[in-house]
Structure formats: structure tokens, C-alpha cells
mmCIF file of C-alpha atoms in Angstrom:
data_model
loop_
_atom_site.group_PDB
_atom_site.id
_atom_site.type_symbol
_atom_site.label_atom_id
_atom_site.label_comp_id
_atom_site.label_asym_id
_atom_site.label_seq_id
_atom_site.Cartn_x
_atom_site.Cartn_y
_atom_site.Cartn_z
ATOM 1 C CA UNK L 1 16.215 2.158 -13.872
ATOM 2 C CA UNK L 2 14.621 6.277 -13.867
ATOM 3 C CA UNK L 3 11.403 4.827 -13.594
ATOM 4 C CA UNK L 4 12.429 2.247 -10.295
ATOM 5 C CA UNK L 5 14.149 5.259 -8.569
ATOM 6 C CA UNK L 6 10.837 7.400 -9.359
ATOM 7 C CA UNK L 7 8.606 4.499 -7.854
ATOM 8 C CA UNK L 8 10.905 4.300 -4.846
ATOM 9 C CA UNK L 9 9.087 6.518 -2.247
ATOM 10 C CA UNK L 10 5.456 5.358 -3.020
ATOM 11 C CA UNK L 11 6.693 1.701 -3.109
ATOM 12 C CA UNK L 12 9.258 1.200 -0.496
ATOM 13 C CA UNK L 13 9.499 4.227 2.026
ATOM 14 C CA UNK L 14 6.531 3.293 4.547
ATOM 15 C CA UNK L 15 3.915 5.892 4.998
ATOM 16 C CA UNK L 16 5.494 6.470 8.747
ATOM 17 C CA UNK L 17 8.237 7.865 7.368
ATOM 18 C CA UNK L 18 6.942 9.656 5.000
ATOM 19 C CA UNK L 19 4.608 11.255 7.311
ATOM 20 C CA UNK L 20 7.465 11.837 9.756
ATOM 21 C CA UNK L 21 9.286 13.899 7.222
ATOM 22 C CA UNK L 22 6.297 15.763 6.824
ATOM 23 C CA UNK L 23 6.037 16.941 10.467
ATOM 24 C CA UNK L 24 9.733 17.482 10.503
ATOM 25 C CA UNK L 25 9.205 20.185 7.601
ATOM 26 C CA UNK L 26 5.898 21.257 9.502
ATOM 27 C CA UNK L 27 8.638 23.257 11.757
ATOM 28 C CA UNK L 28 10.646 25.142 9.203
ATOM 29 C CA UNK L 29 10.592 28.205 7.180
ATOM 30 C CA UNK L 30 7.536 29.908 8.986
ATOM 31 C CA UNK L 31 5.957 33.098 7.635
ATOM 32 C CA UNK L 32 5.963 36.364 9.393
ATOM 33 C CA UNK L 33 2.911 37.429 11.192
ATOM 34 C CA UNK L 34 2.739 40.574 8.964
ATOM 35 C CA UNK L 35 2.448 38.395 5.646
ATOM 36 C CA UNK L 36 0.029 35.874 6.909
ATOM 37 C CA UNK L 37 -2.111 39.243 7.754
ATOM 38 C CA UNK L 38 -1.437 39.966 4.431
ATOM 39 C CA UNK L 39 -2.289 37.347 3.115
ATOM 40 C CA UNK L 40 -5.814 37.134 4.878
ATOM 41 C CA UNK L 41 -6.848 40.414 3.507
ATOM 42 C CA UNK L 42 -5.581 39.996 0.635
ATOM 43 C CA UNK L 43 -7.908 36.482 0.502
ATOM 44 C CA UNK L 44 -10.713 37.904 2.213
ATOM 45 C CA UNK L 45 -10.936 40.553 -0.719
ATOM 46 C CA UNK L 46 -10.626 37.945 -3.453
ATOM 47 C CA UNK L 47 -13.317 35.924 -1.844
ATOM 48 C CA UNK L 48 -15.855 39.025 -1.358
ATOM 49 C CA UNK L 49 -15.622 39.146 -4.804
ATOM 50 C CA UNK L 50 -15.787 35.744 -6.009
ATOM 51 C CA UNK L 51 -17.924 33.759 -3.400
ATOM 52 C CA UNK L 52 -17.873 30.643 -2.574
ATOM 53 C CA UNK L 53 -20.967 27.831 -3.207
ATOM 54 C CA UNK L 54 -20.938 24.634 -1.761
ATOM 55 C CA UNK L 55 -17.734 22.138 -1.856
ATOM 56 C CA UNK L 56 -15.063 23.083 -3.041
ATOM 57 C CA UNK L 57 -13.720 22.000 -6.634
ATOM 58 C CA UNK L 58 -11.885 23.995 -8.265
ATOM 59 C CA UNK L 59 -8.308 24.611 -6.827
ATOM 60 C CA UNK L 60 -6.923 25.210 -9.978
ATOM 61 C CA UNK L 61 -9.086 28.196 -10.299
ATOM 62 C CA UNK L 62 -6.797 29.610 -7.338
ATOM 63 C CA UNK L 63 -3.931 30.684 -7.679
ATOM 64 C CA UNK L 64 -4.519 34.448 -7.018
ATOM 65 C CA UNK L 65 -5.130 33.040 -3.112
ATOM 66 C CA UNK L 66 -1.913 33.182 -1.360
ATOM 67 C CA UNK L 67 -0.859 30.423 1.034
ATOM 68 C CA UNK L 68 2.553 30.188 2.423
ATOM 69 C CA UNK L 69 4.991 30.868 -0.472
ATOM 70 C CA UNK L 70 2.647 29.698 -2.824
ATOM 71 C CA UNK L 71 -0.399 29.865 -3.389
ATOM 72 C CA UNK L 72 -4.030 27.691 -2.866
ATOM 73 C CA UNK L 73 -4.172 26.520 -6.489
ATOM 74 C CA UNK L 74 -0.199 24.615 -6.482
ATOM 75 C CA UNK L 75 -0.354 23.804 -2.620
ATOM 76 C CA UNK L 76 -3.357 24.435 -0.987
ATOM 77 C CA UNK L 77 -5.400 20.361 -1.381
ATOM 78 C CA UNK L 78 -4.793 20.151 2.179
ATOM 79 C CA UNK L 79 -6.332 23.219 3.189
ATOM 80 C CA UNK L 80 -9.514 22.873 1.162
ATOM 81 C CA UNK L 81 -10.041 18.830 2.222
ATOM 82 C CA UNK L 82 -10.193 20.841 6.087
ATOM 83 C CA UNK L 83 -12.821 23.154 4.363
ATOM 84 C CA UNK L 84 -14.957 20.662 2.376
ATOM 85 C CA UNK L 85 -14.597 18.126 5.167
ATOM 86 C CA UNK L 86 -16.021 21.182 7.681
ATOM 87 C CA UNK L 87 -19.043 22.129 5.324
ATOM 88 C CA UNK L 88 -20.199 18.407 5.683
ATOM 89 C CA UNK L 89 -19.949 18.333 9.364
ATOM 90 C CA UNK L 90 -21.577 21.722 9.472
ATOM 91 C CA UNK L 91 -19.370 23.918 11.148
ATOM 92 C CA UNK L 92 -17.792 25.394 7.913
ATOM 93 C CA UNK L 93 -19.690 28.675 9.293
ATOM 94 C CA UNK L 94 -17.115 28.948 12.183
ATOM 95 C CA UNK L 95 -13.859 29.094 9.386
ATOM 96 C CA UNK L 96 -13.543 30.886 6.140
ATOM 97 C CA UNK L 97 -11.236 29.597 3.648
ATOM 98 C CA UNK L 98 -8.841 32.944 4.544
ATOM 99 C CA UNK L 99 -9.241 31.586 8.283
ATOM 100 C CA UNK L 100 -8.084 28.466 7.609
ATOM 101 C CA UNK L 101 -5.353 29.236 5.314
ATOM 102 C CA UNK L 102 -4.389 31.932 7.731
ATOM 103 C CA UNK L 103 -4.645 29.297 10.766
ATOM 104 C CA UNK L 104 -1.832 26.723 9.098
ATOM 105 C CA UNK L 105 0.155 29.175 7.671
ATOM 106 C CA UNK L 106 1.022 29.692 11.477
ATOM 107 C CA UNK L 107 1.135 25.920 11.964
ATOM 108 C CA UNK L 108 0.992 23.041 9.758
ATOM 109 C CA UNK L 109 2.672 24.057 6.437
ATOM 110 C CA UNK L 110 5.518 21.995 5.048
ATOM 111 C CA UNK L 111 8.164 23.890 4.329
ATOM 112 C CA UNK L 112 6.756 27.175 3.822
ATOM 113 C CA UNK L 113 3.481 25.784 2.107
ATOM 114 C CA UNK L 114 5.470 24.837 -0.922
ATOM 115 C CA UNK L 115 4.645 21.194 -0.264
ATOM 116 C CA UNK L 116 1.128 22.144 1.067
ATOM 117 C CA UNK L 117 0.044 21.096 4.724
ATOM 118 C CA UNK L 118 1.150 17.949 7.105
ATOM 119 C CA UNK L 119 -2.053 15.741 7.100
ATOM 120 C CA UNK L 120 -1.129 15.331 11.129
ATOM 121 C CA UNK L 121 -1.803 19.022 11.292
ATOM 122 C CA UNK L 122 -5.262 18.228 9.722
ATOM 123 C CA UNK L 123 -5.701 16.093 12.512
ATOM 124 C CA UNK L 124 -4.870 18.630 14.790
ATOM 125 C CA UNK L 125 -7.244 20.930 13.817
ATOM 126 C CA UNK L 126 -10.096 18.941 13.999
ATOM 127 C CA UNK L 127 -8.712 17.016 17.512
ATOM 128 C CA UNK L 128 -8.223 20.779 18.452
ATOM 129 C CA UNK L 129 -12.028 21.717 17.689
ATOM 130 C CA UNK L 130 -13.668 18.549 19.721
ATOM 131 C CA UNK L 131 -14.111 16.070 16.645
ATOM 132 C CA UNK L 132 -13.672 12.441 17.210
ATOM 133 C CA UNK L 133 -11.294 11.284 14.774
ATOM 134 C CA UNK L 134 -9.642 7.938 14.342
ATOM 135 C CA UNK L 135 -6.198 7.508 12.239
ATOM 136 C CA UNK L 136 -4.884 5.541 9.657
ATOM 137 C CA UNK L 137 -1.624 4.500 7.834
ATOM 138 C CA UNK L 138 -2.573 1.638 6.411
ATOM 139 C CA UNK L 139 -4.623 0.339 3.831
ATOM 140 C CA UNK L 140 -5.534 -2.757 5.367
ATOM 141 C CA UNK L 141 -7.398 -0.136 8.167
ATOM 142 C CA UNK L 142 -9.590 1.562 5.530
ATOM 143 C CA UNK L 143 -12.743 -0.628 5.840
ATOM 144 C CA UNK L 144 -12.752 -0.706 10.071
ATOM 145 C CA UNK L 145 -12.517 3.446 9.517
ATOM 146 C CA UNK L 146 -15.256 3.335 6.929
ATOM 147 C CA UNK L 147 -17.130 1.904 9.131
ATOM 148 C CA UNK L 148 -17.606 3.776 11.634
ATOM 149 C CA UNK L 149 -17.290 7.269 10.289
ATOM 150 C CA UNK L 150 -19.465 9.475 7.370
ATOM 151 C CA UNK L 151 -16.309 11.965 6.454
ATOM 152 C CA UNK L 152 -13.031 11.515 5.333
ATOM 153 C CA UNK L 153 -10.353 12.652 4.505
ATOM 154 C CA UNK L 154 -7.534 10.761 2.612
ATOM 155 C CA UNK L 155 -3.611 11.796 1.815
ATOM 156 C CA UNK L 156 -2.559 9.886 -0.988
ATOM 157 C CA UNK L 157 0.109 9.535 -4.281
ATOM 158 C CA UNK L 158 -1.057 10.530 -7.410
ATOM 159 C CA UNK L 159 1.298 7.616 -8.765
ATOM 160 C CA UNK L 160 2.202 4.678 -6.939
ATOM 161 C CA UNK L 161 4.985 4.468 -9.818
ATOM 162 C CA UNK L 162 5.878 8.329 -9.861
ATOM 163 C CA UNK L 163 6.731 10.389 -7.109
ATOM 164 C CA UNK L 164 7.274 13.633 -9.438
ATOM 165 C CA UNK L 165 3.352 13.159 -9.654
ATOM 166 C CA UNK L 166 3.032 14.335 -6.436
ATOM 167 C CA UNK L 167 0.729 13.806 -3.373
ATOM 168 C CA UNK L 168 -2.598 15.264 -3.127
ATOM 169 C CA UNK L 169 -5.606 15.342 -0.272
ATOM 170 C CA UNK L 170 -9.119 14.593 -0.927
ATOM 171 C CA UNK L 171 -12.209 14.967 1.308
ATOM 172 C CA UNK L 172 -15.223 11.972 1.057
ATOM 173 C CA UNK L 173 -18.461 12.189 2.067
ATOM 174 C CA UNK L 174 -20.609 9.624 2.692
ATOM 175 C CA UNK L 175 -24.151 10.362 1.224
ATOM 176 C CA UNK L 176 -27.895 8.486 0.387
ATOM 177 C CA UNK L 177 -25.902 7.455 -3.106
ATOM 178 C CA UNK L 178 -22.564 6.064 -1.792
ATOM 179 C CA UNK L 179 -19.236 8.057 -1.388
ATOM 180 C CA UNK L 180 -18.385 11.189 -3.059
ATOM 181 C CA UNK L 181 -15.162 12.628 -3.175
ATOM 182 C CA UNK L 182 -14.516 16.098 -3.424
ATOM 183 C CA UNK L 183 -11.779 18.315 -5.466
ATOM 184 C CA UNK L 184 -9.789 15.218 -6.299
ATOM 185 C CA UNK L 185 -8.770 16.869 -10.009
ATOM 186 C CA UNK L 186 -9.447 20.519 -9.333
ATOM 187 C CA UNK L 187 -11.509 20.836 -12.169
ATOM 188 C CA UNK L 188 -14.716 22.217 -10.980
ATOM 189 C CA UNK L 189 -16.251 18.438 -10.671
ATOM 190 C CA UNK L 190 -17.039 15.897 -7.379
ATOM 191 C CA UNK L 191 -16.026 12.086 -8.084
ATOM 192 C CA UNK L 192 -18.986 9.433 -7.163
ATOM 193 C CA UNK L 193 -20.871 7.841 -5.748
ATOM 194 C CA UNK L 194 -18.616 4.925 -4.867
ATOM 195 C CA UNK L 195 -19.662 2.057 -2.796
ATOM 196 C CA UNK L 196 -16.496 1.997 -0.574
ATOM 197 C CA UNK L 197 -13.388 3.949 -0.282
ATOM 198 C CA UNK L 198 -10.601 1.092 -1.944
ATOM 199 C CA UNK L 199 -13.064 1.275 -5.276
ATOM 200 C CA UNK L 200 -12.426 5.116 -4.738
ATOM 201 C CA UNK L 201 -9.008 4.797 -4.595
ATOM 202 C CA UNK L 202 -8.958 2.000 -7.304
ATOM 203 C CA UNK L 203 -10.668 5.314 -9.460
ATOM 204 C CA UNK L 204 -8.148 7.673 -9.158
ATOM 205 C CA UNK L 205 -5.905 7.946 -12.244
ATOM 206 C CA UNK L 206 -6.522 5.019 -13.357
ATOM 207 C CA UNK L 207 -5.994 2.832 -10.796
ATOM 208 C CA UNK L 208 -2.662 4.224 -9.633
ATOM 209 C CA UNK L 209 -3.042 6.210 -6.465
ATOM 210 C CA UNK L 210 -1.668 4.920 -3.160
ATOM 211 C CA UNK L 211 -2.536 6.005 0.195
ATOM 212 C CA UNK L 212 -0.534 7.660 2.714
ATOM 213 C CA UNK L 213 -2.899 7.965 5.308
ATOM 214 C CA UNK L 214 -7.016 8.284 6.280
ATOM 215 C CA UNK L 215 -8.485 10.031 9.253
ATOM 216 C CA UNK L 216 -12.192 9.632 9.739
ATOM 217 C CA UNK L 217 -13.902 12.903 11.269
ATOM 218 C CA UNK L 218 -16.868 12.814 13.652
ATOM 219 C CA UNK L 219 -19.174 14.400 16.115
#
């Protein structure tokens, strides 16, 4: 019975509402504008001293980056799918990672960060900043969105059968070899290449991930 209440959400709450509930905490417990300057010097500093090459993989190499009332390595998925996402589009020059972080602490964090960012307030950003983007709930969209776009990026359960697993959000890119998805563990390490995003998906711990949403991201 434990595990059919865990498997509730993922399995019978439709991504709508889920997402609804997200935007709904998107407008609570906001940080001052003193900490989220804080914050960005504070993150600026750390990355002057530790740099930053290519995609990023390794979010649980962060947790001395502050974001919201946590910090990058427990919340911050979100965040660097925007960043990764950015660096393949090529305008990753025009946002830092303490930009970013800076730029949803002051909109788009769900309940203080502890919960990480709303995926609509991904959306945003990029709507915001003249990208052509196109939106997606549902799973049965995924292949019409592949098609017409070369980055992703994906909200989805860890565990279709555990909602204490959590959710987490992943940046693909499409490259020469097939897909490649970025930061999906943390561990340092890219995923790939896949020959379409449901194989992706059907990769991810084992089979069990579940998506909440897709947006692709375009010029």
C-alpha cells in the first residue's frame, strides 16, 4: 500500500497539475535583494576560482554555490539545463552561471529554491531572450518536438513508482552521433548518443523515469 501512495503523483496526478503547483510555489517565499547580491558574489568568487569548461556535469560538485535556500548541488538541475542548453545555442557568453542563478532567484524558484526552478520559468527565459520554443506535456508530443528542434530540455521523475526520488531537469543536444544528454546523474559524465529522446528516457534509471514536460529551444 506505501509503495501505491509513493507511485501516486508520477502515475495519476497529470503533468498539468503538477506543473500548476509548480507555478503556484514560483510566487512564494522570495529572497531579499541583498542575499541574491550575496549570493552572486559570493558565486562569482567560487567560479573565478574554479572555472568552468564546457557542459556542465557535475552538480553534485556544488554545493558551496548558493541558490535560493539551498544551494546548486541539491536544487539547482533547473538552472544548469538553462546553462548547458545556452552553451549549445551559443549565447552562454551573454549569462554566467551566477547570472542565471541570480536571474531566477528573483523569479522562477519554487518555494525558495528548495524544490529548484518551475520548468515554465525556463520557458520564460528563453521566450524572454527571442528563442523559438515549442511546449510539451505529453509524451505522445515528444517525436513532433524532436523533430523540429536540435536542443532540449526535459523535466522529468526520477521514478515513475517513487515520488521521494524526486524530479530532475536534463538538457539534450542533438549532435553528428545522435542525442546527448547532459548532467542527468551529476557525476561529472554526458549520457549518449541516443537515437531519439523516448530511448533516452527509456535509459534513465533503468527504465523508470517519466516525463513531466519538454520544451524544444531554437533560433
Amino acid at each position: 500500500m506505501f509503495k501505491g501512495f509513493l507511485a501516486f503523483i508520477p502515475r495519476h496526478v497529470s503533468n498539468k497539475t503538477v506543473l500548476g503547483f509548480m507555478e503556484f510555489l514560483r510566487r512564494i517565499a522570495h529572497l531579499s535583494k541583498r542575499k541574491i547580491r550575496d549570493h552572486y558574489k559570493k558565486n562569482e568568487e567560487f567560479f573565478a576560482a574554479n572555472g568552468i569548461e564546457g557542459f556542465v556535469e557535475n552538480q553534485k560538485d556544488l554545493k558551496d554555490v548558493s541558490f535560493g535556500k539551498k544551494n546548486l548541488a541539491f536544487s539547482g538541475c533547473e538552472i544548469i539545463a538553462v546553462y548547458n542548453a545556452l552553451l549549445n545555442l551559443g549565447g552562454v557568453s551573454d549569462y554566467s552561471l551566477p547570472k542565471l542563478i541570480s536571474g531566477f532567484e528573483k523569479d522562477g524558484m519554487i518555494f525558495g529554491g528548495r524544490f529548484g526552478t518551475s520548468p515554465k520559468a525556463l520557458l520564460d527565459f528563453f521566450l524572454k531572450n527571442g528563442y523559438k520554443c515549442d511546449f510539451a506535456r505529453d509524451e505522445s508530443e515528444i517525436r513532433r518536438i524532436e523533430s523540429k528542434y536540435d536542443t532540449f530540455i526535459l523535466t522529468v521523475y526520477n521514478d515513475r513508482n517513487n515520488i521521494k526520488r524526486q524530479i530532475h531537469t536534463i538538457n539534450v543536444n542533438r549532435e553528428m552521433s545522435g542525442l546527448i544528454a547532459h548532467n542527468v546523474y551529476g557525476n561529472g559524465a554526458p549520457m549518449g548518443p541516443f537515437p531519439s529522446v523516448e530511448v533516452m528516457l527509456g535509459s534513465i534509471n533503468k527504465g523508470r523515469s517519466k516525463l513531466i514536460c519538454i520544451f524544444g529551444i531554437g533560433e
